[in-house]
Amino acid sequence: QVQLVESGGGLVQPGGSLRLSCAASGSILSISGMGWYRQAPGKQRELVATITLAGSTNYADSVKGRFTISRDNTKNMVYLQMNSLKPEDTAVYYCNAGVIPRGGPYGSYWGQGTQVTVSS
């Protein structure tokens, strides 16, 4: 079994900062790409940022220059540093990872999500 657990969400004022963390655990042989996605009420889930095993990053246009994704391969963790937050960033943020389990094939796994609310 493989699990992803997000943490760090909460309420923050516009212009503020928040750092999300995601920990992967279980019978993991290795992890390839990792990323963050978000879903606001009434909207579909959208890509926020991704990072490859080698550290190459990709960001949605709406968050470029404000968000930074990073990972710690020794800890099987991925982070999302969010600065200059806007009300439009309000959403449930989900962690995703491509995982090769011990004794099993590759699979894409999702966390349960963490709420981020940007409001005064």
XYZ file of N, CA and C in Angstrom:
360
model
N 0.808 -1.171 0.000
C 0.000 0.000 0.000
C 0.873 1.265 0.000
N 0.407 2.264 -0.731
C 1.090 3.543 -0.852
C 0.129 4.641 -0.435
N 0.614 5.578 0.354
C -0.206 6.686 0.808
C 0.518 8.012 0.598
N -0.251 9.035 0.253
C 0.241 10.399 0.185
C -0.590 11.235 1.155
N 0.069 12.010 2.001
C -0.621 12.819 2.992
C -0.141 14.254 2.905
N -1.078 15.179 2.646
C -0.764 16.596 2.568
C -0.935 17.263 3.926
N -0.205 18.348 4.133
C -0.346 19.146 5.332
C 0.070 20.580 5.033
N -0.298 21.495 5.917
C 0.116 22.882 5.786
C -0.946 23.838 5.302
N -2.114 23.340 4.950
C -3.181 24.205 4.501
C -3.754 25.015 5.648
N -4.545 26.030 5.295
C -5.157 26.862 6.309
C -5.673 28.156 5.738
N -5.996 29.080 6.632
C -6.510 30.393 6.263
C -5.386 31.419 6.288
N -5.279 32.189 5.211
C -4.249 33.212 5.116
C -4.821 34.436 4.421
N -4.313 35.617 4.772
C -4.776 36.855 4.154
C -4.154 37.055 2.784
N -4.828 37.794 1.897
C -4.230 38.098 0.592
C -2.850 38.717 0.755
N -1.914 38.272 -0.083
C -0.544 38.735 0.005
C 0.318 37.913 0.933
N -0.294 37.024 1.676
C 0.433 36.198 2.615
C 1.070 34.993 1.965
N 1.693 34.166 2.798
C 2.407 32.988 2.321
C 1.968 31.744 3.078
N 2.140 30.611 2.432
C 1.805 29.329 3.014
C 2.699 28.274 2.376
N 3.076 27.279 3.147
C 3.895 26.198 2.626
C 3.195 24.862 2.828
N 2.943 24.166 1.741
C 2.320 22.858 1.785
C 3.376 21.765 1.722
N 3.113 20.675 2.414
C 4.004 19.524 2.403
C 3.219 18.275 2.052
N 3.876 17.332 1.426
C 3.260 16.055 1.092
C 4.269 14.950 1.326
N 3.882 13.969 2.105
C 4.746 12.845 2.416
C 4.194 11.568 1.801
N 5.030 10.867 1.067
C 4.673 9.576 0.494
C 5.232 8.475 1.377
N 4.422 7.470 1.642
C 4.860 6.372 2.490
C 4.255 5.065 2.011
N 4.776 3.971 2.540
C 4.299 2.655 2.170
C 5.380 1.833 1.512
N 4.966 0.832 0.764
C 5.903 -0.067 0.089
C 6.368 0.543 -1.220
N 7.273 1.501 -1.113
C 7.737 2.271 -2.259
C 9.141 1.864 -2.663
N 9.293 1.532 -3.934
C 10.610 1.270 -4.491
C 11.250 2.576 -4.952
N 10.485 3.368 -5.676
C 10.973 4.657 -6.154
C 9.798 5.530 -6.562
N 10.066 6.832 -6.682
C 9.075 7.805 -7.104
C 9.618 8.583 -8.286
N 8.809 8.734 -9.311
C 9.221 9.493 -10.484
C 8.792 10.951 -10.319
N 7.810 11.393 -11.089
C 7.354 12.763 -10.993
C 6.446 12.989 -9.795
N 6.412 14.220 -9.315
C 5.533 14.614 -8.230
C 4.918 15.952 -8.610
N 3.765 16.238 -8.040
C 3.124 17.492 -8.391
C 2.023 17.900 -7.439
N 1.558 19.122 -7.637
C 0.446 19.674 -6.890
C -0.656 20.080 -7.844
N -1.882 19.764 -7.476
C -3.068 20.129 -8.225
C -4.044 20.780 -7.262
N -5.008 21.522 -7.791
C -5.989 22.141 -6.926
C -7.361 22.123 -7.574
N -8.373 22.187 -6.738
C -9.746 22.202 -7.209
C -10.568 23.170 -6.380
N -11.096 24.184 -7.038
C -11.967 25.153 -6.405
C -13.414 24.707 -6.578
N -14.317 25.168 -5.710
C -15.728 24.787 -5.832
C -16.289 25.112 -7.209
N -16.952 24.142 -7.813
C -17.564 24.346 -9.106
C -16.622 24.295 -10.283
N -15.354 23.994 -10.045
C -14.376 23.935 -11.112
C -13.685 22.575 -11.128
N -13.087 22.250 -12.266
C -12.370 20.989 -12.375
C -10.992 21.103 -11.747
N -10.422 19.974 -11.425
C -9.085 19.958 -10.859
C -8.080 20.419 -11.905
N -7.147 21.271 -11.495
C -6.162 21.809 -12.415
C -4.749 21.627 -11.884
N -3.814 21.542 -12.809
C -2.408 21.421 -12.458
C -1.892 22.740 -11.912
N -1.143 22.663 -10.826
C -0.502 23.836 -10.247
C 0.985 23.830 -10.561
N 1.653 22.736 -10.228
C 3.087 22.628 -10.455
C 3.504 21.173 -10.442
N 4.533 20.847 -11.213
C 5.097 19.503 -11.215
C 6.609 19.586 -11.123
N 7.207 18.499 -10.682
C 8.657 18.426 -10.588
C 9.098 17.004 -10.885
N 10.112 16.866 -11.731
C 10.623 15.556 -12.092
C 11.613 15.067 -11.055
N 12.037 13.824 -11.216
C 13.023 13.252 -10.310
C 14.315 14.062 -10.333
N 14.673 14.575 -11.498
C 15.896 15.352 -11.652
C 15.746 16.797 -11.206
N 14.519 17.228 -10.909
C 14.305 18.572 -10.415
C 13.784 19.573 -11.420
N 13.431 19.137 -12.610
C 12.853 20.036 -13.603
C 11.425 20.385 -13.196
N 11.080 21.674 -13.233
C 9.775 22.128 -12.753
C 8.914 22.689 -13.863
N 7.615 22.659 -13.614
C 6.631 23.207 -14.531
C 5.515 23.827 -13.705
N 5.059 25.023 -14.110
C 4.043 25.738 -13.353
C 2.898 26.190 -14.237
N 1.719 26.238 -13.647
C 0.596 26.867 -14.316
C 0.889 28.357 -14.447
N 0.421 28.961 -15.532
C 0.673 30.380 -15.753
C 0.159 31.242 -14.603
N -0.918 30.827 -13.993
C -1.538 31.613 -12.941
C -0.707 31.698 -11.660
N 0.268 30.809 -11.502
C 1.061 30.802 -10.272
C 2.540 31.072 -10.507
N 2.947 31.214 -11.750
C 4.353 31.463 -12.053
C 4.843 32.730 -11.366
N 6.013 32.637 -10.758
C 6.588 33.765 -10.059
C 6.126 33.898 -8.628
N 5.090 33.161 -8.249
C 4.558 33.228 -6.888
C 4.737 31.925 -6.117
N 4.622 30.799 -6.815
C 4.728 29.486 -6.175
C 6.043 28.818 -6.554
N 6.560 28.004 -5.649
C 7.766 27.234 -5.907
C 7.574 25.806 -5.433
N 7.779 24.850 -6.331
C 7.689 23.447 -5.968
C 9.096 22.904 -5.749
N 9.249 22.033 -4.773
C 10.533 21.405 -4.499
C 10.290 20.011 -3.947
N 11.339 19.211 -3.888
C 11.196 17.855 -3.365
C 12.455 17.424 -2.643
N 12.289 16.474 -1.758
C 13.387 15.859 -1.039
C 13.305 14.367 -1.331
N 14.160 13.894 -2.212
C 14.101 12.505 -2.643
C 14.482 11.517 -1.543
N 15.262 11.972 -0.573
C 15.658 11.095 0.520
C 14.529 10.881 1.514
N 13.542 11.772 1.506
C 12.418 11.695 2.435
C 11.094 11.385 1.749
N 11.108 11.247 0.426
C 9.887 11.021 -0.346
C 8.850 12.108 -0.070
N 9.314 13.350 -0.103
C 8.429 14.471 0.160
C 8.490 15.507 -0.955
N 7.390 16.199 -1.139
C 7.303 17.297 -2.083
C 6.658 18.470 -1.368
N 7.082 19.684 -1.735
C 6.617 20.891 -1.066
C 6.111 21.897 -2.082
N 5.262 22.780 -1.608
C 4.794 23.885 -2.432
C 4.826 25.151 -1.593
N 5.769 26.032 -1.895
C 5.855 27.325 -1.237
C 4.996 28.307 -2.008
N 4.009 28.881 -1.348
C 3.065 29.781 -1.983
C 3.223 31.175 -1.391
N 3.610 32.121 -2.228
C 3.780 33.510 -1.816
C 2.805 34.403 -2.573
N 2.619 35.611 -2.063
C 1.727 36.587 -2.699
C 0.373 35.968 -3.024
N -0.195 35.294 -2.063
C -1.439 34.571 -2.286
C -2.599 35.508 -2.602
N -3.461 35.034 -3.476
C -4.634 35.771 -3.914
C -5.898 34.991 -3.567
N -7.036 35.673 -3.452
C -8.286 34.952 -3.201
C -8.560 33.866 -4.242
N -8.122 34.083 -5.472
C -8.318 33.105 -6.533
C -7.546 31.810 -6.300
N -6.601 31.827 -5.366
C -5.844 30.620 -5.036
C -6.607 29.702 -4.089
N -7.727 30.164 -3.587
C -8.525 29.363 -2.666
C -8.994 28.080 -3.347
N -8.664 26.942 -2.750
C -9.006 25.645 -3.324
C -8.537 24.545 -2.394
N -8.944 23.332 -2.712
C -8.360 22.161 -2.072
C -7.153 21.757 -2.899
N -6.009 21.647 -2.262
C -4.773 21.306 -2.945
C -4.448 19.833 -2.736
N -4.158 19.151 -3.849
C -3.883 17.724 -3.830
C -2.457 17.426 -4.271
N -1.848 16.487 -3.598
C -0.521 16.007 -3.951
C -0.651 14.796 -4.863
N 0.239 14.688 -5.836
C 0.256 13.552 -6.747
C 1.682 13.052 -6.932
N 1.819 11.739 -7.101
C 3.139 11.167 -7.331
C 3.040 9.921 -8.187
N 4.016 9.752 -9.077
C 4.163 8.521 -9.824
C 5.047 7.595 -9.019
N 4.514 6.450 -8.630
C 5.189 5.566 -7.685
C 5.395 4.180 -8.281
N 6.578 3.641 -8.077
C 6.861 2.242 -8.390
C 6.896 1.503 -7.059
N 5.850 0.776 -6.717
C 5.811 0.055 -5.443
C 6.765 -1.131 -5.446
N 7.169 -1.561 -4.287
C 7.989 -2.757 -4.173
C 7.174 -3.965 -4.608
N 7.652 -4.653 -5.636
C 6.981 -5.837 -6.131
C 5.762 -5.570 -6.993
N 5.576 -4.324 -7.425
C 4.427 -3.998 -8.240
C 4.749 -3.040 -9.363
N 3.775 -2.780 -10.235
C 3.980 -1.884 -11.377
C 3.776 -0.423 -11.006
N 4.185 0.450 -11.903
C 4.017 1.879 -11.727
C 2.548 2.253 -11.577
N 2.289 3.261 -10.746
C 0.950 3.778 -10.587
C 0.970 5.231 -10.168
N -0.102 5.941 -10.478
C -0.249 7.331 -10.081
C -1.108 7.391 -8.822
N -0.602 8.083 -7.795
C -1.284 8.126 -6.512
C -1.620 9.549 -6.114
N -2.725 9.698 -5.388
C -3.218 11.001 -4.937
C -3.397 11.041 -3.434
N -3.163 12.217 -2.862
C -3.471 12.446 -1.467
C -4.930 12.842 -1.305
N -5.356 13.038 -0.067
C -6.740 13.378 0.224
C -7.028 14.865 0.070
N -6.004 15.679 0.041
C -6.174 17.104 -0.162
C -6.097 17.902 1.124
N -5.709 19.161 0.991
C -5.675 20.087 2.113
C -6.254 21.425 1.663
N -7.095 22.016 2.498
C -7.798 23.241 2.146
C -6.909 24.459 2.325
N -6.878 25.306 1.304
C -6.207 26.599 1.365
C -7.248 27.674 1.109
N -7.399 28.580 2.056
C -8.362 29.661 1.928
C -7.644 30.994 2.056
N -7.773 31.831 1.038
C -7.145 33.151 1.022
C -8.251 34.191 1.132
N -8.333 34.830 2.270
C -9.408 35.774 2.522
C -9.020 36.736 3.637
N -9.557 37.949 3.569
C -9.347 38.925 4.613
C -10.427 38.841 5.672
